[in-house]
Amino acid sequence: MSEYVLALDQGTTSSRAILFNREGDIRQITAREFTQIYPQPGRVEHNPYELFDTQAWVMAECLRQAGVGAGEVAALGITNQRETTVVWDRATGAPVHNAIVWQDRRTAGFCDELKARGLDGVFRDKTGLVLDAYFSGTKVRWILDNVPGARARAQEGGLAFGTVDSWLVWNLTKGAAHVTDESNASRTLLFDIRAGAWDEELLDILGVPASMLPRVARSSEVVGEAHPEFLGRPLPIAGMAGDQQAATFGNACLRAGMAKNTYGTGCFMLLNTGDNARRSGNNLLTTTAWSLSGGRSYALEGSVFMAGAVVQWLRDGLGILREAREVEELALSVPDNGGVVLVPAFAGLGAPHWDQYARGAMVGLTRGATKAHVARAALESIALQTLDIMECMEKDAGVTLHALRVDGGASRNNLLMQLQADVLGAPVERPRVTETTALGAAFLAGLAVGFWSDLEELESLWRLDRRFEPAMSRAGRDALVGEWRRAVERAKGWARE
């Protein structure tokens, strides 16, 4: 009998494989970083071959390190950086261009053109998204318009488009399956989230041939088999979901009104709205959460572009940290931010501002400011961006959030989690397993093959590690939030000026 499910977590900076047992506990984690490519300011790319090669390597290495044979694995689940775009040749499997990463801003001007044509409402109504360079559709168009011969080849039916999940499955199945799931499709600007189908009008506006598109599957469904050359035997690929939807599923936010926040490269807060695709009046996104055999669930989402990436910048850009984990100790060495406020709009501002031209700003500096104050301001910026989203989410959904479940690497930072509870004025709940993105992919795959029986069993596997209660005074909170909002206004529109 199979005792494990293997989750492949293809993120923005690393490929990881995590082996989970029947209790939802981690048996083994294996990770490998890959190259970040910055061809010019505002552009971010990945080598598609490197994405797959690192993912295939960690998949096999994870089982080897655990001493587990492929025969003990019931299924593979895949979760991925969502909007990152790959276009490849169907005949050769060769990418026609580097993957264009979700952080990339090269299509911001084209998004402005679409808005000027009055098309924002069309996209909002059908996709639940705003017109922003963040999403996949305009990236596909850029590749077709800028790679010599690409558009002609696509119109002949010779090119395939996919987000990273599709690219992984294509390669794992040796080209036998070109498929995505509804959660990933809902991030492309090409998919009608209520109809659950690719939309001809949107394809026409963006100039993307329908022949390029993958089949859209449920998030929990056997979509193909990984070729035996990878692990020695074929394994069913049975779960697929974009990273933030997978994290919501893995954090057992399975009922309407439950919310989670993931602290990764970016920061992503999702509120489960059940079968109601609730339109936001506050610049949040409406997105497909997942689709199961019993139906489709939706969520409201707020996206922060820079969360853990802020700490990486302290380490790599400013050189004030040797390792990212040092940020907590450094920030704790001072009682407060000393008046320093950091707005990490390095790639613009996401929800609820959606300012493609905002840029990072640090204000309130005096001669007394130190690297410790900057470190504390960096952590506060993550918590404060989350507050901005939560307030909009509560207005849209007409609910008051009673607790926020958290996950992702930075959720292990106790100071950040306490700051988050303080600025939200609500408890923050961290689970024992914070790798909920991978766990969600495992849950979806396990459900499809009967490894786990139903949603109630999955809910029973969620276990609390620590609950952070608000401790900051109301006056202190109000002062911190007020300074933050003044600083955000100063960061907006900077690049255009």
PDB file of N, CA, C and O in Angstrom, residues 86-142:
ATOM      1  N   VAL A  86       5.328  30.504 -20.195  1.00  0.00           N
ATOM      2  CA  VAL A  86       6.241  29.771 -21.077  1.00  0.00           C
ATOM      3  C   VAL A  86       5.516  29.513 -22.403  1.00  0.00           C
ATOM      4  O   VAL A  86       4.343  29.127 -22.418  1.00  0.00           O
ATOM      5  N   VAL A  87       6.221  29.727 -23.514  1.00  0.00           N
ATOM      6  CA  VAL A  87       5.720  29.367 -24.836  1.00  0.00           C
ATOM      7  C   VAL A  87       6.757  28.454 -25.477  1.00  0.00           C
ATOM      8  O   VAL A  87       7.947  28.779 -25.501  1.00  0.00           O
ATOM      9  N   TRP A  88       6.310  27.304 -25.995  1.00  0.00           N
ATOM     10  CA  TRP A  88       7.252  26.342 -26.557  1.00  0.00           C
ATOM     11  C   TRP A  88       6.704  25.741 -27.848  1.00  0.00           C
ATOM     12  O   TRP A  88       5.510  25.839 -28.159  1.00  0.00           O
ATOM     13  N   ASP A  89       7.611  25.132 -28.601  1.00  0.00           N
ATOM     14  CA  ASP A  89       7.274  24.511 -29.873  1.00  0.00           C
ATOM     15  C   ASP A  89       6.695  23.122 -29.621  1.00  0.00           C
ATOM     16  O   ASP A  89       7.316  22.305 -28.925  1.00  0.00           O
ATOM     17  N   ARG A  90       5.526  22.864 -30.177  1.00  0.00           N
ATOM     18  CA  ARG A  90       4.886  21.570 -29.926  1.00  0.00           C
ATOM     19  C   ARG A  90       5.679  20.404 -30.511  1.00  0.00           C
ATOM     20  O   ARG A  90       5.676  19.299 -29.955  1.00  0.00           O
ATOM     21  N   ALA A  91       6.366  20.634 -31.615  1.00  0.00           N
ATOM     22  CA  ALA A  91       7.077  19.542 -32.279  1.00  0.00           C
ATOM     23  C   ALA A  91       8.369  19.183 -31.560  1.00  0.00           C
ATOM     24  O   ALA A  91       8.700  18.001 -31.403  1.00  0.00           O
ATOM     25  N   THR A  92       9.097  20.199 -31.123  1.00  0.00           N
ATOM     26  CA  THR A  92      10.413  19.947 -30.520  1.00  0.00           C
ATOM     27  C   THR A  92      10.411  20.027 -29.000  1.00  0.00           C
ATOM     28  O   THR A  92      11.338  19.530 -28.350  1.00  0.00           O
ATOM     29  N   GLY A  93       9.395  20.666 -28.424  1.00  0.00           N
ATOM     30  CA  GLY A  93       9.368  20.892 -26.982  1.00  0.00           C
ATOM     31  C   GLY A  93      10.285  22.009 -26.536  1.00  0.00           C
ATOM     32  O   GLY A  93      10.438  22.243 -25.329  1.00  0.00           O
ATOM     33  N   ALA A  94      10.894  22.728 -27.480  1.00  0.00           N
ATOM     34  CA  ALA A  94      11.859  23.772 -27.131  1.00  0.00           C
ATOM     35  C   ALA A  94      11.142  25.098 -26.870  1.00  0.00           C
ATOM     36  O   ALA A  94      10.315  25.530 -27.676  1.00  0.00           O
ATOM     37  N   PRO A  95      11.462  25.761 -25.769  1.00  0.00           N
ATOM     38  CA  PRO A  95      10.892  27.093 -25.525  1.00  0.00           C
ATOM     39  C   PRO A  95      11.362  28.069 -26.591  1.00  0.00           C
ATOM     40  O   PRO A  95      12.507  28.000 -27.061  1.00  0.00           O
ATOM     41  N   VAL A  96      10.498  29.003 -26.982  1.00  0.00           N
ATOM     42  CA  VAL A  96      10.882  29.997 -27.986  1.00  0.00           C
ATOM     43  C   VAL A  96      11.485  31.234 -27.325  1.00  0.00           C
ATOM     44  O   VAL A  96      12.035  32.096 -28.015  1.00  0.00           O
ATOM     45  N   HIS A  97      11.391  31.324 -25.989  1.00  0.00           N
ATOM     46  CA  HIS A  97      11.898  32.476 -25.245  1.00  0.00           C
ATOM     47  C   HIS A  97      12.018  32.038 -23.798  1.00  0.00           C
ATOM     48  O   HIS A  97      11.416  31.037 -23.376  1.00  0.00           O
ATOM     49  N   ASN A  98      12.819  32.744 -23.029  1.00  0.00           N
ATOM     50  CA  ASN A  98      12.821  32.501 -21.589  1.00  0.00           C
ATOM     51  C   ASN A  98      11.417  32.670 -21.022  1.00  0.00           C
ATOM     52  O   ASN A  98      10.585  33.394 -21.570  1.00  0.00           O
ATOM     53  N   ALA A  99      11.147  32.007 -19.904  1.00  0.00           N
ATOM     54  CA  ALA A  99       9.897  32.235 -19.189  1.00  0.00           C
ATOM     55  C   ALA A  99       9.865  33.676 -18.693  1.00  0.00           C
ATOM     56  O   ALA A  99      10.862  34.180 -18.152  1.00  0.00           O
ATOM     57  N   ILE A 100       8.735  34.355 -18.901  1.00  0.00           N
ATOM     58  CA  ILE A 100       8.558  35.712 -18.390  1.00  0.00           C
ATOM     59  C   ILE A 100       7.867  35.609 -17.043  1.00  0.00           C
ATOM     60  O   ILE A 100       6.758  35.070 -16.930  1.00  0.00           O
ATOM     61  N   VAL A 101       8.533  36.087 -16.000  1.00  0.00           N
ATOM     62  CA  VAL A 101       8.123  35.857 -14.615  1.00  0.00           C
ATOM     63  C   VAL A 101       6.999  36.815 -14.223  1.00  0.00           C
ATOM     64  O   VAL A 101       6.884  37.934 -14.754  1.00  0.00           O
ATOM     65  N   TRP A 102       6.191  36.390 -13.280  1.00  0.00           N
ATOM     66  CA  TRP A 102       5.048  37.187 -12.828  1.00  0.00           C
ATOM     67  C   TRP A 102       5.456  38.597 -12.395  1.00  0.00           C
ATOM     68  O   TRP A 102       4.686  39.543 -12.515  1.00  0.00           O
ATOM     69  N   GLN A 103       6.681  38.758 -11.898  1.00  0.00           N
ATOM     70  CA  GLN A 103       7.136  40.065 -11.425  1.00  0.00           C
ATOM     71  C   GLN A 103       7.463  41.021 -12.573  1.00  0.00           C
ATOM     72  O   GLN A 103       7.639  42.216 -12.346  1.00  0.00           O
ATOM     73  N   ASP A 104       7.568  40.514 -13.781  1.00  0.00           N
ATOM     74  CA  ASP A 104       8.046  41.283 -14.926  1.00  0.00           C
ATOM     75  C   ASP A 104       7.050  42.377 -15.307  1.00  0.00           C
ATOM     76  O   ASP A 104       5.841  42.167 -15.316  1.00  0.00           O
ATOM     77  N   ARG A 105       7.558  43.580 -15.631  1.00  0.00           N
ATOM     78  CA  ARG A 105       6.693  44.737 -15.908  1.00  0.00           C
ATOM     79  C   ARG A 105       6.728  45.192 -17.366  1.00  0.00           C
ATOM     80  O   ARG A 105       6.240  46.272 -17.690  1.00  0.00           O
ATOM     81  N   ARG A 106       7.266  44.400 -18.272  1.00  0.00           N
ATOM     82  CA  ARG A 106       7.482  44.881 -19.643  1.00  0.00           C
ATOM     83  C   ARG A 106       6.170  45.180 -20.381  1.00  0.00           C
ATOM     84  O   ARG A 106       6.181  45.923 -21.359  1.00  0.00           O
ATOM     85  N   THR A 107       5.063  44.607 -19.957  1.00  0.00           N
ATOM     86  CA  THR A 107       3.804  44.844 -20.668  1.00  0.00           C
ATOM     87  C   THR A 107       2.935  45.901 -19.986  1.00  0.00           C
ATOM     88  O   THR A 107       1.756  46.034 -20.311  1.00  0.00           O
ATOM     89  N   ALA A 108       3.508  46.681 -19.074  1.00  0.00           N
ATOM     90  CA  ALA A 108       2.716  47.703 -18.373  1.00  0.00           C
ATOM     91  C   ALA A 108       2.129  48.708 -19.358  1.00  0.00           C
ATOM     92  O   ALA A 108       0.960  49.116 -19.233  1.00  0.00           O
ATOM     93  N   GLY A 109       2.912  49.114 -20.359  1.00  0.00           N
ATOM     94  CA  GLY A 109       2.416  50.084 -21.332  1.00  0.00           C
ATOM     95  C   GLY A 109       1.259  49.534 -22.141  1.00  0.00           C
ATOM     96  O   GLY A 109       0.285  50.259 -22.437  1.00  0.00           O
ATOM     97  N   PHE A 110       1.330  48.262 -22.509  1.00  0.00           N
ATOM     98  CA  PHE A 110       0.232  47.649 -23.260  1.00  0.00           C
ATOM     99  C   PHE A 110      -1.033  47.578 -22.400  1.00  0.00           C
ATOM    100  O   PHE A 110      -2.145  47.804 -22.900  1.00  0.00           O
ATOM    101  N   CYS A 111      -0.867  47.289 -21.113  1.00  0.00           N
ATOM    102  CA  CYS A 111      -2.025  47.291 -20.209  1.00  0.00           C
ATOM    103  C   CYS A 111      -2.663  48.680 -20.166  1.00  0.00           C
ATOM    104  O   CYS A 111      -3.902  48.805 -20.149  1.00  0.00           O
ATOM    105  N   ASP A 112      -1.831  49.716 -20.170  1.00  0.00           N
ATOM    106  CA  ASP A 112      -2.356  51.084 -20.195  1.00  0.00           C
ATOM    107  C   ASP A 112      -3.160  51.334 -21.473  1.00  0.00           C
ATOM    108  O   ASP A 112      -4.207  51.999 -21.456  1.00  0.00           O
ATOM    109  N   GLU A 113      -2.674  50.811 -22.606  1.00  0.00           N
ATOM    110  CA  GLU A 113      -3.405  50.961 -23.863  1.00  0.00           C
ATOM    111  C   GLU A 113      -4.772  50.305 -23.797  1.00  0.00           C
ATOM    112  O   GLU A 113      -5.780  50.864 -24.271  1.00  0.00           O
ATOM    113  N   LEU A 114      -4.833  49.116 -23.225  1.00  0.00           N
ATOM    114  CA  LEU A 114      -6.110  48.412 -23.101  1.00  0.00           C
ATOM    115  C   LEU A 114      -7.073  49.182 -22.202  1.00  0.00           C
ATOM    116  O   LEU A 114      -8.275  49.272 -22.491  1.00  0.00           O
ATOM    117  N   LYS A 115      -6.528  49.756 -21.129  1.00  0.00           N
ATOM    118  CA  LYS A 115      -7.378  50.569 -20.250  1.00  0.00           C
ATOM    119  C   LYS A 115      -7.896  51.793 -20.982  1.00  0.00           C
ATOM    120  O   LYS A 115      -9.059  52.175 -20.842  1.00  0.00           O
ATOM    121  N   ALA A 116      -7.035  52.425 -21.784  1.00  0.00           N
ATOM    122  CA  ALA A 116      -7.441  53.608 -22.535  1.00  0.00           C
ATOM    123  C   ALA A 116      -8.537  53.290 -23.539  1.00  0.00           C
ATOM    124  O   ALA A 116      -9.350  54.160 -23.889  1.00  0.00           O
ATOM    125  N   ARG A 117      -8.584  52.043 -23.984  1.00  0.00           N
ATOM    126  CA  ARG A 117      -9.644  51.605 -24.907  1.00  0.00           C
ATOM    127  C   ARG A 117     -10.914  51.223 -24.166  1.00  0.00           C
ATOM    128  O   ARG A 117     -11.882  50.774 -24.787  1.00  0.00           O
ATOM    129  N   GLY A 118     -10.922  51.386 -22.841  1.00  0.00           N
ATOM    130  CA  GLY A 118     -12.109  51.098 -22.055  1.00  0.00           C
ATOM    131  C   GLY A 118     -12.371  49.624 -21.835  1.00  0.00           C
ATOM    132  O   GLY A 118     -13.519  49.227 -21.586  1.00  0.00           O
ATOM    133  N   LEU A 119     -11.324  48.801 -21.873  1.00  0.00           N
ATOM    134  CA  LEU A 119     -11.503  47.357 -21.794  1.00  0.00           C
ATOM    135  C   LEU A 119     -11.326  46.784 -20.395  1.00  0.00           C
ATOM    136  O   LEU A 119     -11.496  45.573 -20.190  1.00  0.00           O
ATOM    137  N   ASP A 120     -10.980  47.630 -19.448  1.00  0.00           N
ATOM    138  CA  ASP A 120     -10.744  47.139 -18.090  1.00  0.00           C
ATOM    139  C   ASP A 120     -11.959  46.385 -17.554  1.00  0.00           C
ATOM    140  O   ASP A 120     -11.835  45.312 -16.947  1.00  0.00           O
ATOM    141  N   GLY A 121     -13.164  46.937 -17.788  1.00  0.00           N
ATOM    142  CA  GLY A 121     -14.374  46.311 -17.286  1.00  0.00           C
ATOM    143  C   GLY A 121     -14.651  44.956 -17.911  1.00  0.00           C
ATOM    144  O   GLY A 121     -15.175  44.043 -17.256  1.00  0.00           O
ATOM    145  N   VAL A 122     -14.312  44.803 -19.193  1.00  0.00           N
ATOM    146  CA  VAL A 122     -14.507  43.519 -19.874  1.00  0.00           C
ATOM    147  C   VAL A 122     -13.684  42.433 -19.199  1.00  0.00           C
ATOM    148  O   VAL A 122     -14.177  41.326 -18.915  1.00  0.00           O
ATOM    149  N   PHE A 123     -12.418  42.757 -18.950  1.00  0.00           N
ATOM    150  CA  PHE A 123     -11.543  41.775 -18.297  1.00  0.00           C
ATOM    151  C   PHE A 123     -11.978  41.528 -16.856  1.00  0.00           C
ATOM    152  O   PHE A 123     -11.990  40.380 -16.392  1.00  0.00           O
ATOM    153  N   ARG A 124     -12.325  42.583 -16.141  1.00  0.00           N
ATOM    154  CA  ARG A 124     -12.754  42.432 -14.747  1.00  0.00           C
ATOM    155  C   ARG A 124     -13.990  41.537 -14.659  1.00  0.00           C
ATOM    156  O   ARG A 124     -14.065  40.639 -13.824  1.00  0.00           O
ATOM    157  N   ASP A 125     -14.974  41.767 -15.533  1.00  0.00           N
ATOM    158  CA  ASP A 125     -16.222  41.007 -15.462  1.00  0.00           C
ATOM    159  C   ASP A 125     -16.008  39.522 -15.718  1.00  0.00           C
ATOM    160  O   ASP A 125     -16.628  38.679 -15.069  1.00  0.00           O
ATOM    161  N   LYS A 126     -15.149  39.205 -16.679  1.00  0.00           N
ATOM    162  CA  LYS A 126     -14.988  37.801 -17.063  1.00  0.00           C
ATOM    163  C   LYS A 126     -13.933  37.070 -16.249  1.00  0.00           C
ATOM    164  O   LYS A 126     -14.121  35.903 -15.888  1.00  0.00           O
ATOM    165  N   THR A 127     -12.827  37.747 -15.966  1.00  0.00           N
ATOM    166  CA  THR A 127     -11.699  37.052 -15.337  1.00  0.00           C
ATOM    167  C   THR A 127     -11.579  37.305 -13.845  1.00  0.00           C
ATOM    168  O   THR A 127     -10.877  36.561 -13.153  1.00  0.00           O
ATOM    169  N   GLY A 128     -12.214  38.366 -13.343  1.00  0.00           N
ATOM    170  CA  GLY A 128     -12.048  38.742 -11.943  1.00  0.00           C
ATOM    171  C   GLY A 128     -10.752  39.476 -11.673  1.00  0.00           C
ATOM    172  O   GLY A 128     -10.454  39.814 -10.523  1.00  0.00           O
ATOM    173  N   LEU A 129      -9.975  39.756 -12.722  1.00  0.00           N
ATOM    174  CA  LEU A 129      -8.652  40.361 -12.574  1.00  0.00           C
ATOM    175  C   LEU A 129      -8.664  41.812 -13.052  1.00  0.00           C
ATOM    176  O   LEU A 129      -9.586  42.245 -13.748  1.00  0.00           O
ATOM    177  N   VAL A 130      -7.635  42.543 -12.699  1.00  0.00           N
ATOM    178  CA  VAL A 130      -7.421  43.887 -13.225  1.00  0.00           C
ATOM    179  C   VAL A 130      -6.413  43.804 -14.365  1.00  0.00           C
ATOM    180  O   VAL A 130      -5.647  42.843 -14.465  1.00  0.00           O
ATOM    181  N   LEU A 131      -6.432  44.796 -15.229  1.00  0.00           N
ATOM    182  CA  LEU A 131      -5.454  44.834 -16.312  1.00  0.00           C
ATOM    183  C   LEU A 131      -4.108  45.264 -15.750  1.00  0.00           C
ATOM    184  O   LEU A 131      -3.885  46.435 -15.452  1.00  0.00           O
ATOM    185  N   ASP A 132      -3.215  44.311 -15.623  1.00  0.00           N
ATOM    186  CA  ASP A 132      -1.902  44.580 -15.044  1.00  0.00           C
ATOM    187  C   ASP A 132      -0.888  43.634 -15.674  1.00  0.00           C
ATOM    188  O   ASP A 132      -1.226  42.495 -16.055  1.00  0.00           O
ATOM    189  N   ALA A 133       0.348  44.103 -15.760  1.00  0.00           N
ATOM    190  CA  ALA A 133       1.421  43.300 -16.353  1.00  0.00           C
ATOM    191  C   ALA A 133       1.702  42.022 -15.571  1.00  0.00           C
ATOM    192  O   ALA A 133       2.397  41.123 -16.066  1.00  0.00           O
ATOM    193  N   TYR A 134       1.191  41.936 -14.367  1.00  0.00           N
ATOM    194  CA  TYR A 134       1.344  40.773 -13.483  1.00  0.00           C
ATOM    195  C   TYR A 134       0.872  39.482 -14.154  1.00  0.00           C
ATOM    196  O   TYR A 134       1.461  38.416 -13.977  1.00  0.00           O
ATOM    197  N   PHE A 135      -0.188  39.542 -14.950  1.00  0.00           N
ATOM    198  CA  PHE A 135      -0.866  38.327 -15.408  1.00  0.00           C
ATOM    199  C   PHE A 135      -0.302  37.817 -16.737  1.00  0.00           C
ATOM    200  O   PHE A 135       0.411  38.518 -17.445  1.00  0.00           O
ATOM    201  N   SER A 136      -0.677  36.590 -17.098  1.00  0.00           N
ATOM    202  CA  SER A 136       0.002  35.873 -18.178  1.00  0.00           C
ATOM    203  C   SER A 136      -0.343  36.356 -19.577  1.00  0.00           C
ATOM    204  O   SER A 136       0.497  36.324 -20.476  1.00  0.00           O
ATOM    205  N   GLY A 137      -1.601  36.756 -19.808  1.00  0.00           N
ATOM    206  CA  GLY A 137      -2.064  36.985 -21.171  1.00  0.00           C
ATOM    207  C   GLY A 137      -1.238  37.985 -21.952  1.00  0.00           C
ATOM    208  O   GLY A 137      -0.897  37.755 -23.127  1.00  0.00           O
ATOM    209  N   THR A 138      -0.888  39.108 -21.316  1.00  0.00           N
ATOM    210  CA  THR A 138      -0.108  40.104 -22.047  1.00  0.00           C
ATOM    211  C   THR A 138       1.332  39.642 -22.254  1.00  0.00           C
ATOM    212  O   THR A 138       2.007  40.080 -23.195  1.00  0.00           O
ATOM    213  N   LYS A 139       1.812  38.751 -21.410  1.00  0.00           N
ATOM    214  CA  LYS A 139       3.156  38.199 -21.587  1.00  0.00           C
ATOM    215  C   LYS A 139       3.201  37.290 -22.824  1.00  0.00           C
ATOM    216  O   LYS A 139       4.180  37.300 -23.582  1.00  0.00           O
ATOM    217  N   VAL A 140       2.132  36.493 -23.025  1.00  0.00           N
ATOM    218  CA  VAL A 140       2.065  35.644 -24.214  1.00  0.00           C
ATOM    219  C   VAL A 140       2.096  36.527 -25.463  1.00  0.00           C
ATOM    220  O   VAL A 140       2.840  36.256 -26.424  1.00  0.00           O
ATOM    221  N   ARG A 141       1.289  37.564 -25.453  1.00  0.00           N
ATOM    222  CA  ARG A 141       1.250  38.466 -26.610  1.00  0.00           C
ATOM    223  C   ARG A 141       2.631  39.056 -26.874  1.00  0.00           C
ATOM    224  O   ARG A 141       3.055  39.158 -28.039  1.00  0.00           O
ATOM    225  N   TRP A 142       3.339  39.456 -25.814  1.00  0.00           N
ATOM    226  CA  TRP A 142       4.668  40.045 -26.007  1.00  0.00           C
ATOM    227  C   TRP A 142       5.589  39.052 -26.715  1.00  0.00           C
ATOM    228  O   TRP A 142       6.333  39.429 -27.631  1.00  0.00           O
TER     229      TRP A 142
END
